[in-house]
Amino acid sequence: MAGLYRVALDKSIDNIDFFAAGLDLLRDISHIENELFFKDTSRAFYSNTEDGNVTLNQYEKIFVYGCQVVSKSGGKYWFDNYKDSASGLYSAECIDALHEQSLHDSIGWKLVGLIRKAGYSGMLYLIPSPLPNERHPYLSSFDAVESVDVLLNIQSLYDSICEKAGVKYIPLPTALLASNGYATSEKFLNETSEENSDYAHLNKLGCEVVYDSVIYPETLG
Amino acid sequence: MNPYDDLSNDAFWKTAVSTKHPLDIEHLWTPKFNLLPRHKVVTFGSCFAQHIGRALKSRGYHWLQTEKPPVNLATPQKFNYDTFSCRTGNIYTTSLLKQWVDWSCAKREMPDESWSENDRIYDPARPRVEPNGFRSVDEMRTSRKVTVEAFRKGIESSDFFVFTLGLTESWFSSEFNYEYPMCPGTAAGVFSENEHYFKNQSYSFVRSHLLAAIRVMRAKNPRLRIILTVSPVPLTATNTGEHVLVSTIYSKSVLRAVAGELSKEFNYIDYFPSFEIISSAPFKGMFYEPNLRSVNHNGVDFVMDAFFSGLYKKFGEPKSLAKLSSSSVRSDKHADLICEEELLDAFNTKPSEG
């Protein structure tokens, strides 16, 4: 992931940003201070946790960060590993170890450390990197149907890892899915071309879906 | 005049050994075949065999791995990748080798036995291949198929099969009629006197199974050449009732005799003396860790230096060998050895005397 990705949403909360900086921008917490997710925490926003509803306005800052799994080589290895794991080539525990390693290697984890170091009372939401664009050429090169469970199975792993770190994991909102169920619908993604190789970055519309999943979770009671 | 008059200095103990510093002892191996960087080499066997594959790879040779880990996995050896050419786990005996050859090349079915412990499933044929067992019996079966296929592929597509003979003591299932790499109840499973039996293999047993395995492999791949070594690692424990030192010497003697004799009988089998280098008296145990069992890095390096210097002395150093930095050549220095047999020490509950 490179560059700072900002979406100003026309909602009642101002200065809502999806923080998606590359590591070169994430040098210290001051960068984060300028990119607050919820500046206006006087609103009583709710989010479901296992203990019940939690008011988000108790936090000084709330960050939402898109967490890539394996992002090297433009995602090719990500595809290959999922494809191979769906065929039973690797054990579930082996793939879990790879995911856990990827999570700890990810920028999102560094963000956790930085936030803690800065002493914020904060809630960090991690969401998985969106699934590949349904029209991505590589996606059509394997029997993706079998890999659906694998692609979406990451949630249970992330739940357990994030819980240990006091981080909330948000599963990929199902509203983003294409009709095939294993790719992100093209309408929510940036335009993809062979030149930009951007196979999975949300556009404004996609960010709104994520925003709604945080603020208005489906199980809001 | 007598036959000894024309022998080289290497043929005499005084000139080859006793008047030399141990590290100057040389010319220990005259290889039968030239192993070139383009040759595909598979390695299997007991714990010591793990060093050979890594050494080949770090020196620019083609260590063939037919079962590879997921890309970017930082801890492949935790899941027994990058240990042998595929995830068989340790193959300690020649009968275990024959078993794997039969499963992969002779289409013999693997027994459908699994061990269950704490809701995890363990493969009796590879009890430590997954650090915490498998999630389900189906996952174990699928993994077995992958490895059996990878083993077959290794035999079919390699130029050299390097096998390190490790043990003569072995455990079998009387119900399923096959051999376990570990006694049930040690790495996993539950031991039963009614279902499991012990065998300390004889010379003829070891030899017949090794020869049978090699014949099947060569039928699959007629160009395949075999390099045998004997592990210098002593037994962790013996079930013979003898002192473990005595049992160790018996095992190693049998294995060494079989390996040596087959290398003399067949022109496609060679023997490399890693056992002699590590364990023989002239080297004064310097290549063992303080436990007098594990081989230290100096020993591994010395053995592999002898391996390659033997090749280069006879055939010349290959031009196509990539020149690697010294740091990468010794890159396996800190690699942990995966030795399932060491688990037996966990059952040694008696304090040391004295």
Coordinates of C-alpha atoms in Angstrom, one line a residue:
Chain A
M1 CA 0.0 0.0 0.0
A2 CA 1.4 3.4 -0.9
G3 CA 0.2 6.9 -0.6
L4 CA -2.4 8.4 1.6
Y5 CA -5.9 7.5 0.8
R6 CA -8.6 9.9 2.0
V7 CA -12.2 10.0 1.5
A8 CA -14.3 12.8 2.8
L9 CA -17.7 11.5 3.3
D10 CA -20.8 13.5 3.3
K11 CA -22.0 12.4 6.7
S12 CA -22.8 14.2 9.9
I13 CA -19.3 13.4 11.2
D14 CA -16.6 15.6 9.8
N15 CA -13.1 14.7 8.9
I16 CA -13.6 11.1 8.5
D17 CA -10.6 9.4 7.0
F18 CA -9.7 5.9 6.1
F19 CA -6.1 5.7 7.1
A20 CA -4.2 3.8 4.5
A21 CA -0.7 5.2 4.6
G22 CA 2.3 3.3 3.5
L23 CA 5.1 2.6 6.0
D24 CA 7.1 5.5 4.6
L25 CA 4.5 7.9 5.9
L26 CA 3.9 6.1 9.2
R27 CA 7.1 7.3 10.8
D28 CA 5.5 8.5 14.0
I29 CA 2.3 9.2 15.6
S30 CA 2.1 12.8 14.5
H31 CA 1.1 11.7 11.1
I32 CA -1.8 9.9 12.7
E33 CA -2.8 12.9 14.7
N34 CA -3.4 14.8 11.5
E35 CA -5.6 12.0 10.2
L36 CA -8.2 11.4 12.8
F37 CA -11.0 9.2 12.0
F38 CA -13.5 10.5 14.4
K39 CA -12.7 14.0 15.6
D40 CA -16.2 14.6 16.9
T41 CA -16.5 12.0 19.5
S42 CA -19.3 13.7 21.3
R43 CA -21.7 11.6 19.2
A44 CA -22.7 8.4 20.8
F45 CA -21.8 5.9 18.2
Y46 CA -22.3 2.3 19.0
S47 CA -20.5 -0.8 18.1
N48 CA -21.2 -4.3 19.1
T49 CA -18.7 -6.2 21.1
E50 CA -19.0 -9.5 22.9
D51 CA -19.9 -7.6 26.1
G52 CA -22.6 -5.6 24.4
N53 CA -22.8 -2.2 22.9
V54 CA -19.8 0.1 23.3
T55 CA -20.0 3.7 22.9
L56 CA -17.3 4.9 20.6
N57 CA -17.3 8.4 22.0
Q58 CA -15.4 7.1 25.0
Y59 CA -12.3 6.9 22.9
E60 CA -10.1 9.8 22.1
K61 CA -9.4 8.5 18.7
I62 CA -10.7 5.8 16.5
F63 CA -8.8 4.5 13.6
V64 CA -9.9 2.2 10.9
Y65 CA -7.2 0.5 9.0
G66 CA -7.3 -1.7 6.0
C67 CA -5.0 -4.6 6.8
Q68 CA -3.4 -6.4 3.9
V69 CA -2.7 -10.1 4.3
V70 CA 0.2 -10.8 2.0
S71 CA 0.8 -8.0 -0.3
K72 CA 4.1 -8.8 -2.0
S73 CA 4.4 -9.3 -5.7
G74 CA 1.2 -7.4 -6.3
G75 CA -0.8 -10.1 -4.5
K76 CA 0.3 -13.0 -6.6
Y77 CA 1.6 -15.0 -3.6
W78 CA -1.6 -14.2 -1.8
F79 CA -3.6 -15.8 -4.6
D80 CA -1.2 -18.7 -4.9
N81 CA -1.3 -19.5 -1.2
Y82 CA -5.0 -19.4 -1.0
K83 CA -5.3 -21.4 -4.1
D84 CA -3.0 -24.0 -2.9
S85 CA -4.5 -24.1 0.6
A86 CA -7.9 -24.7 -0.9
S87 CA -6.5 -27.8 -2.6
G88 CA -5.4 -29.2 0.7
L89 CA -1.7 -28.7 -0.1
Y90 CA -1.1 -27.1 3.3
S91 CA -2.7 -27.7 6.6
A92 CA -5.1 -25.2 8.1
E93 CA -2.6 -24.5 10.9
C94 CA 0.1 -23.8 8.4
I95 CA -2.0 -21.3 6.6
D96 CA -3.0 -19.8 9.9
A97 CA 0.6 -19.4 10.8
L98 CA 1.2 -17.6 7.5
H99 CA -1.7 -15.3 8.1
E100 CA -0.6 -14.6 11.6
Q101 CA 2.8 -13.8 10.4
S102 CA 1.4 -11.6 7.7
L103 CA -0.7 -9.8 10.2
H104 CA 2.3 -9.2 12.4
D105 CA 4.3 -8.1 9.5
S106 CA 1.6 -5.7 8.3
I107 CA 1.6 -2.0 8.7
G108 CA -1.6 -2.3 10.8
W109 CA 0.3 -4.0 13.5
K110 CA 2.9 -1.3 13.6
L111 CA 0.1 1.1 13.9
V112 CA -1.1 -0.7 17.0
G113 CA 2.3 -0.2 18.5
L114 CA 2.4 3.4 17.6
I115 CA -1.0 4.1 19.0
R116 CA -0.1 2.4 22.3
K117 CA 3.1 4.2 22.5
A118 CA 1.4 7.5 22.1
G119 CA -0.8 6.6 25.0
Y120 CA -4.1 7.2 23.2
S121 CA -7.2 5.8 24.5
G122 CA -8.2 4.5 21.2
M123 CA -10.0 1.8 19.4
L124 CA -8.4 0.4 16.3
Y125 CA -10.4 -1.3 13.8
L126 CA -8.7 -3.6 11.4
I127 CA -10.5 -4.7 8.3
P128 CA -9.1 -7.1 5.8
S129 CA -7.9 -5.8 2.5
P130 CA -10.8 -6.0 0.2
L131 CA -11.0 -9.1 -1.9
P132 CA -9.6 -8.8 -5.3
N133 CA -11.5 -7.1 -8.0
E134 CA -13.9 -9.6 -9.6
R135 CA -12.5 -8.9 -13.0
H136 CA -8.9 -9.3 -12.0
P137 CA -7.4 -11.6 -14.6
Y138 CA -5.5 -13.7 -12.0
L139 CA -8.7 -14.5 -10.3
S140 CA -10.1 -16.3 -13.3
S141 CA -7.1 -18.6 -13.5
F142 CA -8.1 -20.9 -10.8
D143 CA -11.1 -22.7 -9.4
A144 CA -12.1 -19.9 -7.0
V145 CA -15.3 -21.6 -6.0
E146 CA -13.3 -24.0 -3.8
S147 CA -11.4 -21.2 -2.3
V148 CA -14.3 -19.2 -1.0
D149 CA -14.1 -20.7 2.5
V150 CA -10.4 -20.1 2.6
L151 CA -10.7 -16.5 1.4
L152 CA -13.3 -15.7 3.9
N153 CA -12.0 -17.9 6.7
I154 CA -9.4 -15.4 7.7
Q155 CA -11.9 -13.7 10.0
S156 CA -11.8 -16.3 12.8
L157 CA -8.0 -16.0 12.9
Y158 CA -8.0 -12.3 12.9
D159 CA -10.6 -12.2 15.6
S160 CA -8.4 -14.2 18.0
I161 CA -5.2 -12.3 17.1
C162 CA -6.8 -8.9 17.4
E163 CA -8.5 -9.7 20.6
K164 CA -5.2 -10.3 22.2
A165 CA -4.0 -6.8 21.2
G166 CA -7.2 -5.0 22.2
V167 CA -8.0 -4.4 18.6
K168 CA -11.4 -4.8 17.0
Y169 CA -11.5 -6.8 13.9
I170 CA -14.2 -6.0 11.4
P171 CA -14.9 -8.6 8.9
L172 CA -15.2 -7.6 5.3
P173 CA -18.7 -6.2 4.9
T174 CA -20.7 -8.7 2.8
A175 CA -22.3 -5.8 1.1
L176 CA -19.0 -5.3 -0.8
L177 CA -19.1 -8.8 -2.3
A178 CA -19.7 -9.4 -5.9
S179 CA -22.4 -11.8 -6.9
N180 CA -19.8 -14.6 -7.1
G181 CA -19.3 -14.3 -3.3
Y182 CA -15.5 -14.4 -3.4
A183 CA -14.5 -11.1 -4.9
T184 CA -15.2 -7.5 -4.2
S185 CA -17.7 -6.0 -6.5
E186 CA -16.1 -3.9 -9.2
K187 CA -18.3 -0.9 -8.4
F188 CA -16.7 -0.5 -5.0
L189 CA -13.1 -0.6 -6.2
N190 CA -10.8 1.8 -7.9
E191 CA -10.5 1.2 -11.6
T192 CA -8.1 -1.5 -12.3
S193 CA -5.8 -1.7 -15.3
E194 CA -2.7 -3.6 -16.2
E195 CA -0.8 -0.4 -15.7
N196 CA -1.8 0.4 -12.2
S197 CA -2.2 -3.2 -11.0
D198 CA -4.4 -1.8 -8.3
Y199 CA -6.5 -4.9 -7.8
A200 CA -8.1 -4.0 -4.4
H201 CA -8.5 -0.5 -3.2
L202 CA -11.8 0.8 -2.2
N203 CA -13.3 3.8 -3.9
K204 CA -15.5 6.3 -2.2
L205 CA -18.5 4.2 -2.5
G206 CA -16.7 1.2 -1.0
C207 CA -15.5 3.3 1.9
E208 CA -19.0 4.3 2.6
V209 CA -20.0 0.7 2.9
V210 CA -17.1 0.1 5.4
Y211 CA -18.0 3.3 7.3
D212 CA -21.6 2.1 7.7
S213 CA -20.4 -1.3 8.9
V214 CA -18.5 0.4 11.7
I215 CA -21.1 3.0 12.7
Y216 CA -24.2 1.0 12.0
P217 CA -23.2 -2.7 12.5
E218 CA -25.7 -5.1 11.2
T219 CA -26.3 -6.6 14.7
L220 CA -26.8 -3.3 16.4
G221 CA -29.2 -4.0 19.2
Chain B
M1 CA 58.0 -56.8 -2.8
N2 CA 54.5 -57.0 -1.4
P3 CA 51.1 -55.3 -2.1
Y4 CA 51.7 -52.7 0.6
D5 CA 54.8 -51.3 -1.0
D6 CA 52.9 -49.3 -3.6
L7 CA 50.1 -48.0 -1.5
S8 CA 49.7 -44.3 -0.9
N9 CA 50.2 -42.6 2.5
D10 CA 46.4 -42.7 2.9
A11 CA 46.5 -46.4 3.3
F12 CA 48.6 -46.4 6.4
W13 CA 47.4 -45.3 9.8
K14 CA 50.6 -43.7 10.8
T15 CA 50.9 -41.4 7.8
A16 CA 47.1 -40.8 7.3
V17 CA 46.0 -40.5 10.8
S18 CA 48.2 -40.7 13.9
T19 CA 50.8 -38.2 12.8
K20 CA 48.3 -35.7 11.6
H21 CA 46.2 -33.1 13.4
P22 CA 42.6 -34.4 13.2
L23 CA 41.5 -31.5 11.0
D24 CA 44.3 -32.2 8.5
I25 CA 43.0 -35.8 7.9
E26 CA 42.0 -35.7 4.3
H27 CA 41.1 -37.8 1.2
L28 CA 38.5 -39.6 3.2
W29 CA 36.2 -40.1 0.2
T30 CA 36.8 -40.9 -3.4
P31 CA 33.4 -40.6 -4.9
K32 CA 32.1 -42.9 -7.6
F33 CA 30.0 -40.3 -9.4
N34 CA 30.4 -36.6 -10.1
L35 CA 27.7 -34.6 -8.6
L36 CA 27.2 -31.4 -10.5
P37 CA 25.2 -28.3 -9.6
R38 CA 22.7 -29.1 -12.3
H39 CA 22.0 -32.6 -10.8
K40 CA 18.8 -32.8 -8.8
V41 CA 19.5 -34.3 -5.4
V42 CA 16.9 -35.6 -2.9
T43 CA 17.7 -36.2 0.7
F44 CA 15.9 -38.4 3.2
G45 CA 16.8 -40.4 6.3
S46 CA 17.5 -39.8 9.9
C47 CA 18.2 -36.5 11.5
F48 CA 21.7 -36.1 10.1
A49 CA 20.3 -36.1 6.6
Q50 CA 18.9 -32.7 7.2
H51 CA 22.3 -31.2 7.1
I52 CA 23.1 -32.6 3.7
G53 CA 20.2 -31.0 1.9
R54 CA 20.9 -27.6 3.5
A55 CA 24.6 -27.8 2.7
L56 CA 23.9 -28.7 -0.9
K57 CA 21.6 -25.8 -1.3
S58 CA 23.9 -23.3 0.5
R59 CA 26.7 -24.3 -1.8
G60 CA 24.8 -23.7 -5.0
Y61 CA 23.7 -27.3 -5.7
H62 CA 20.2 -28.3 -6.6
W63 CA 18.6 -29.7 -3.6
L64 CA 15.3 -30.9 -5.0
Q65 CA 12.3 -30.2 -2.8
T66 CA 9.1 -31.7 -4.1
E67 CA 6.9 -30.4 -1.3
K68 CA 7.4 -26.7 -0.6
P69 CA 5.9 -24.4 2.0
P70 CA 3.5 -21.6 1.3
V71 CA 5.4 -18.7 -0.1
N72 CA 6.7 -16.2 2.5
L73 CA 6.1 -18.6 5.4
A74 CA 8.8 -17.5 7.9
T75 CA 8.9 -20.7 9.8
P76 CA 8.8 -23.5 7.3
Q77 CA 10.7 -26.0 9.4
K78 CA 8.2 -25.7 12.2
F79 CA 5.9 -27.5 9.7
N80 CA 8.7 -29.8 8.5
Y81 CA 9.2 -28.1 5.2
D82 CA 12.9 -27.4 4.2
T83 CA 13.9 -30.4 6.2
F84 CA 14.0 -33.3 3.8
S85 CA 13.0 -33.2 0.2
C86 CA 9.4 -33.7 1.2
R87 CA 7.5 -34.0 4.4
T88 CA 8.1 -37.6 5.3
G89 CA 9.6 -36.8 8.6
N90 CA 12.6 -38.8 9.7
I91 CA 13.0 -42.1 7.9
Y92 CA 15.3 -43.9 10.4
T93 CA 15.4 -47.5 9.0
T94 CA 15.7 -49.1 5.6
S95 CA 12.3 -50.8 6.2
L96 CA 10.7 -47.4 6.7
L97 CA 12.3 -46.4 3.4
K98 CA 10.9 -49.4 1.7
Q99 CA 7.5 -48.5 3.2
W100 CA 7.6 -45.1 1.7
V101 CA 8.8 -46.4 -1.6
D102 CA 5.9 -48.9 -1.7
W103 CA 3.4 -46.3 -0.8
S104 CA 4.6 -44.0 -3.5
C105 CA 5.8 -46.2 -6.3
A106 CA 4.3 -49.6 -5.7
K107 CA 0.8 -48.3 -5.1
R108 CA 0.6 -49.9 -1.7
E109 CA -2.1 -48.2 0.4
M110 CA -1.0 -46.4 3.5
P111 CA -2.8 -47.9 6.5
D112 CA -5.8 -45.8 7.5
E113 CA -4.7 -45.3 11.1
S114 CA -4.7 -42.0 12.9
W115 CA -4.0 -41.0 16.5
S116 CA -6.2 -38.6 18.4
E117 CA -5.0 -36.4 21.2
N118 CA -6.7 -33.3 22.7
D119 CA -9.0 -33.0 19.7
R120 CA -6.1 -33.0 17.3
I121 CA -5.2 -35.8 14.9
Y122 CA -1.7 -37.2 14.5
D123 CA -0.3 -39.2 11.6
P124 CA 1.4 -42.4 13.0
A125 CA 3.6 -42.5 9.9
R126 CA 4.7 -38.9 10.6
P127 CA 3.8 -38.0 14.1
R128 CA 5.6 -34.7 14.3
V129 CA 5.1 -33.4 10.8
E130 CA 2.5 -30.9 12.0
P131 CA 3.5 -29.1 15.3
N132 CA 0.1 -29.5 16.8
G133 CA -1.3 -32.3 14.7
F134 CA -4.0 -32.0 12.1
R135 CA -7.4 -30.5 12.4
S136 CA -9.2 -33.6 11.2
V137 CA -8.6 -37.1 9.9
D138 CA -9.5 -35.9 6.4
E139 CA -6.8 -33.2 6.6
M140 CA -4.3 -35.8 7.7
R141 CA -5.3 -38.1 4.8
T142 CA -5.0 -35.2 2.3
S143 CA -1.6 -34.2 3.7
R144 CA -0.4 -37.8 3.4
K145 CA -1.5 -38.0 -0.3
V146 CA 0.4 -34.8 -1.0
T147 CA 3.6 -36.2 0.6
V148 CA 3.3 -39.6 -1.0
E149 CA 3.0 -37.9 -4.3
A150 CA 5.9 -35.6 -3.6
F151 CA 8.0 -38.6 -2.6
R152 CA 7.3 -40.4 -5.8
K153 CA 8.0 -37.2 -7.7
G154 CA 11.3 -36.9 -5.9
I155 CA 12.3 -40.4 -7.0
E156 CA 11.2 -40.0 -10.6
S157 CA 12.8 -36.6 -11.2
S158 CA 16.0 -36.7 -9.2
D159 CA 19.5 -37.7 -10.3
F160 CA 20.8 -38.6 -6.8
F161 CA 19.0 -40.1 -3.9
V162 CA 21.0 -39.5 -0.7
F163 CA 19.8 -41.7 2.2
T164 CA 21.2 -41.6 5.8
L165 CA 20.6 -44.8 7.6
G166 CA 19.9 -44.1 11.3
L167 CA 18.5 -46.9 13.4
T168 CA 18.0 -50.6 13.6
E169 CA 15.6 -50.5 16.5
S170 CA 12.0 -50.2 15.2
W171 CA 8.4 -50.5 16.1
F172 CA 5.6 -52.1 14.2
S173 CA 1.8 -52.3 14.2
S174 CA 0.6 -55.9 14.4
E175 CA -2.9 -54.8 13.4
F176 CA -2.0 -52.7 10.4
N177 CA 1.2 -54.4 9.5
Y178 CA 3.4 -51.5 9.0
E179 CA 6.3 -49.7 10.8
Y180 CA 6.2 -46.5 12.8
P181 CA 9.0 -44.1 12.8
M182 CA 8.5 -43.6 16.6
C183 CA 7.2 -45.9 19.3
P184 CA 3.5 -45.2 19.8
G185 CA 3.0 -43.2 23.0
T186 CA 6.2 -41.2 22.6
A187 CA 5.6 -38.5 20.0
A188 CA 1.9 -39.3 19.9
G189 CA -0.5 -42.2 20.2
V190 CA -1.0 -44.7 22.9
F191 CA 1.3 -47.7 23.3
S192 CA -0.3 -51.2 23.5
E193 CA 1.6 -54.4 24.1
N194 CA -1.1 -56.2 22.2
E195 CA -0.9 -54.0 19.1
H196 CA 2.7 -52.9 18.9
Y197 CA 5.9 -54.9 18.7
F198 CA 9.6 -54.1 18.8
K199 CA 12.3 -55.3 16.4
N200 CA 16.0 -54.7 16.5
Q201 CA 16.8 -55.3 12.9
S202 CA 19.5 -57.7 11.8
Y203 CA 22.0 -57.2 9.1
S204 CA 20.1 -59.3 6.7
F205 CA 16.8 -57.5 7.4
V206 CA 18.4 -54.1 6.9
R207 CA 20.1 -55.1 3.8
S208 CA 17.2 -56.8 2.2
H209 CA 14.8 -53.9 2.7
L210 CA 17.3 -51.4 1.5
L211 CA 18.0 -53.4 -1.6
A212 CA 14.3 -53.9 -2.3
A213 CA 13.7 -50.2 -1.9
I214 CA 16.5 -49.3 -4.2
R215 CA 15.3 -51.7 -6.8
V216 CA 11.8 -50.3 -6.9
M217 CA 13.2 -46.7 -7.1
R218 CA 15.6 -47.6 -9.9
A219 CA 12.7 -49.3 -11.8
K220 CA 10.9 -46.0 -11.6
N221 CA 14.0 -44.0 -12.5
P222 CA 16.8 -46.1 -14.0
R223 CA 19.3 -43.3 -14.0
L224 CA 18.9 -42.7 -10.3
R225 CA 22.2 -43.0 -8.3
I226 CA 22.2 -43.7 -4.6
I227 CA 24.5 -42.2 -2.0
L228 CA 24.3 -43.8 1.4
T229 CA 25.6 -42.4 4.6
V230 CA 25.2 -43.6 8.2
S231 CA 24.2 -41.2 10.9
P232 CA 26.9 -40.7 13.5
V233 CA 24.3 -39.7 16.1
P234 CA 24.0 -42.2 18.9
L235 CA 20.7 -43.7 20.0
T236 CA 18.8 -41.6 22.5
A237 CA 17.5 -44.7 24.1
T238 CA 17.5 -48.5 23.5
N239 CA 14.7 -51.0 24.1
T240 CA 17.0 -54.0 23.8
G241 CA 17.8 -54.3 27.5
E242 CA 21.5 -53.6 26.7
H243 CA 23.5 -50.6 27.6
V244 CA 22.7 -47.8 25.2
L245 CA 26.3 -47.5 24.2
V246 CA 26.5 -51.1 23.3
S247 CA 23.2 -50.9 21.4
T248 CA 24.4 -47.9 19.5
I249 CA 27.5 -49.6 18.3
Y250 CA 25.5 -52.6 17.3
S251 CA 23.1 -50.5 15.2
K252 CA 25.8 -48.4 13.6
S253 CA 27.9 -51.4 12.9
V254 CA 25.0 -53.2 11.1
L255 CA 24.1 -50.1 9.1
R256 CA 27.7 -49.3 8.2
A257 CA 28.2 -52.9 7.1
V258 CA 25.1 -52.9 4.9
A259 CA 25.9 -49.5 3.4
G260 CA 29.5 -50.4 2.7
E261 CA 28.7 -53.7 1.2
L262 CA 26.0 -52.5 -1.1
S263 CA 28.3 -49.7 -2.4
K264 CA 30.8 -52.3 -3.4
E265 CA 28.3 -54.6 -5.0
F266 CA 26.4 -52.1 -7.2
N267 CA 28.0 -49.5 -9.4
Y268 CA 25.1 -47.1 -8.9
I269 CA 25.4 -47.0 -5.1
D270 CA 28.1 -45.1 -3.3
Y271 CA 28.9 -44.7 0.4
F272 CA 30.0 -41.4 2.0
P273 CA 31.8 -41.7 5.3
S274 CA 30.2 -39.1 7.4
F275 CA 29.8 -41.6 10.2
E276 CA 33.6 -42.2 10.3
I277 CA 34.4 -38.5 10.2
I278 CA 32.2 -37.6 13.1
S279 CA 32.4 -40.6 15.4
S280 CA 35.8 -42.2 15.0
A281 CA 38.5 -42.0 17.6
P282 CA 41.0 -39.8 15.6
F283 CA 38.5 -36.9 15.8
K284 CA 38.3 -37.3 19.5
G285 CA 34.7 -36.5 19.8
M286 CA 35.4 -32.9 18.9
F287 CA 32.4 -32.8 16.5
Y288 CA 29.9 -33.6 19.2
E289 CA 28.1 -31.3 21.5
P290 CA 28.7 -31.7 25.2
N291 CA 25.9 -34.3 25.3
L292 CA 28.1 -36.5 23.1
R293 CA 25.2 -37.1 20.8
S294 CA 24.3 -34.0 18.7
V295 CA 26.7 -33.1 16.0
N296 CA 28.0 -29.5 16.3
H297 CA 28.3 -27.1 13.4
N298 CA 32.0 -27.6 13.1
G299 CA 31.3 -31.3 12.5
V300 CA 28.7 -30.6 9.9
D301 CA 30.9 -28.2 8.1
F302 CA 33.9 -30.6 8.2
V303 CA 31.8 -33.4 6.9
M304 CA 30.4 -31.4 4.0
D305 CA 33.8 -30.0 3.3
A306 CA 35.0 -33.5 3.0
F307 CA 32.1 -34.3 0.7
F308 CA 32.8 -31.5 -1.7
S309 CA 36.5 -31.7 -1.6
G310 CA 36.3 -35.4 -2.5
L311 CA 34.2 -34.5 -5.5
Y312 CA 36.5 -31.7 -6.6
K313 CA 39.7 -33.6 -6.1
K314 CA 38.5 -36.4 -8.4
F315 CA 36.4 -34.5 -10.9
G316 CA 37.5 -30.9 -10.6
E317 CA 35.4 -28.0 -9.3
P318 CA 32.5 -27.5 -11.6
K319 CA 32.6 -24.3 -13.6
S320 CA 28.9 -23.7 -13.3
L321 CA 29.0 -23.5 -9.6
A322 CA 27.7 -20.1 -8.4
K323 CA 30.1 -18.4 -6.2
L324 CA 28.2 -17.8 -3.0
S325 CA 29.3 -15.4 -0.2
S326 CA 30.9 -17.1 2.8
S327 CA 27.9 -16.0 4.9
S328 CA 25.5 -17.9 2.7
V329 CA 27.7 -20.9 2.5
R330 CA 27.6 -21.2 6.2
S331 CA 24.0 -20.1 6.3
D332 CA 22.7 -23.3 7.9
K333 CA 24.9 -22.8 10.9
H334 CA 22.1 -21.9 13.3
A335 CA 19.4 -24.1 11.7
D336 CA 17.8 -26.3 14.3
L337 CA 17.8 -30.0 13.6
I338 CA 14.4 -31.8 13.9
C339 CA 15.1 -35.0 15.6
E340 CA 12.1 -36.9 16.7
E341 CA 14.1 -39.7 18.3
E342 CA 15.3 -37.2 20.9
L343 CA 11.8 -37.2 22.3
L344 CA 12.7 -40.5 23.9
D345 CA 14.9 -38.7 26.3
A346 CA 11.8 -37.1 27.8
F347 CA 11.0 -40.5 29.2
N348 CA 14.3 -40.8 31.0
T349 CA 13.0 -40.0 34.5
K350 CA 15.9 -41.4 36.4
P351 CA 18.5 -39.0 37.7
S352 CA 22.1 -39.3 36.6
E353 CA 24.2 -41.3 39.1
G354 CA 27.4 -39.9 40.7

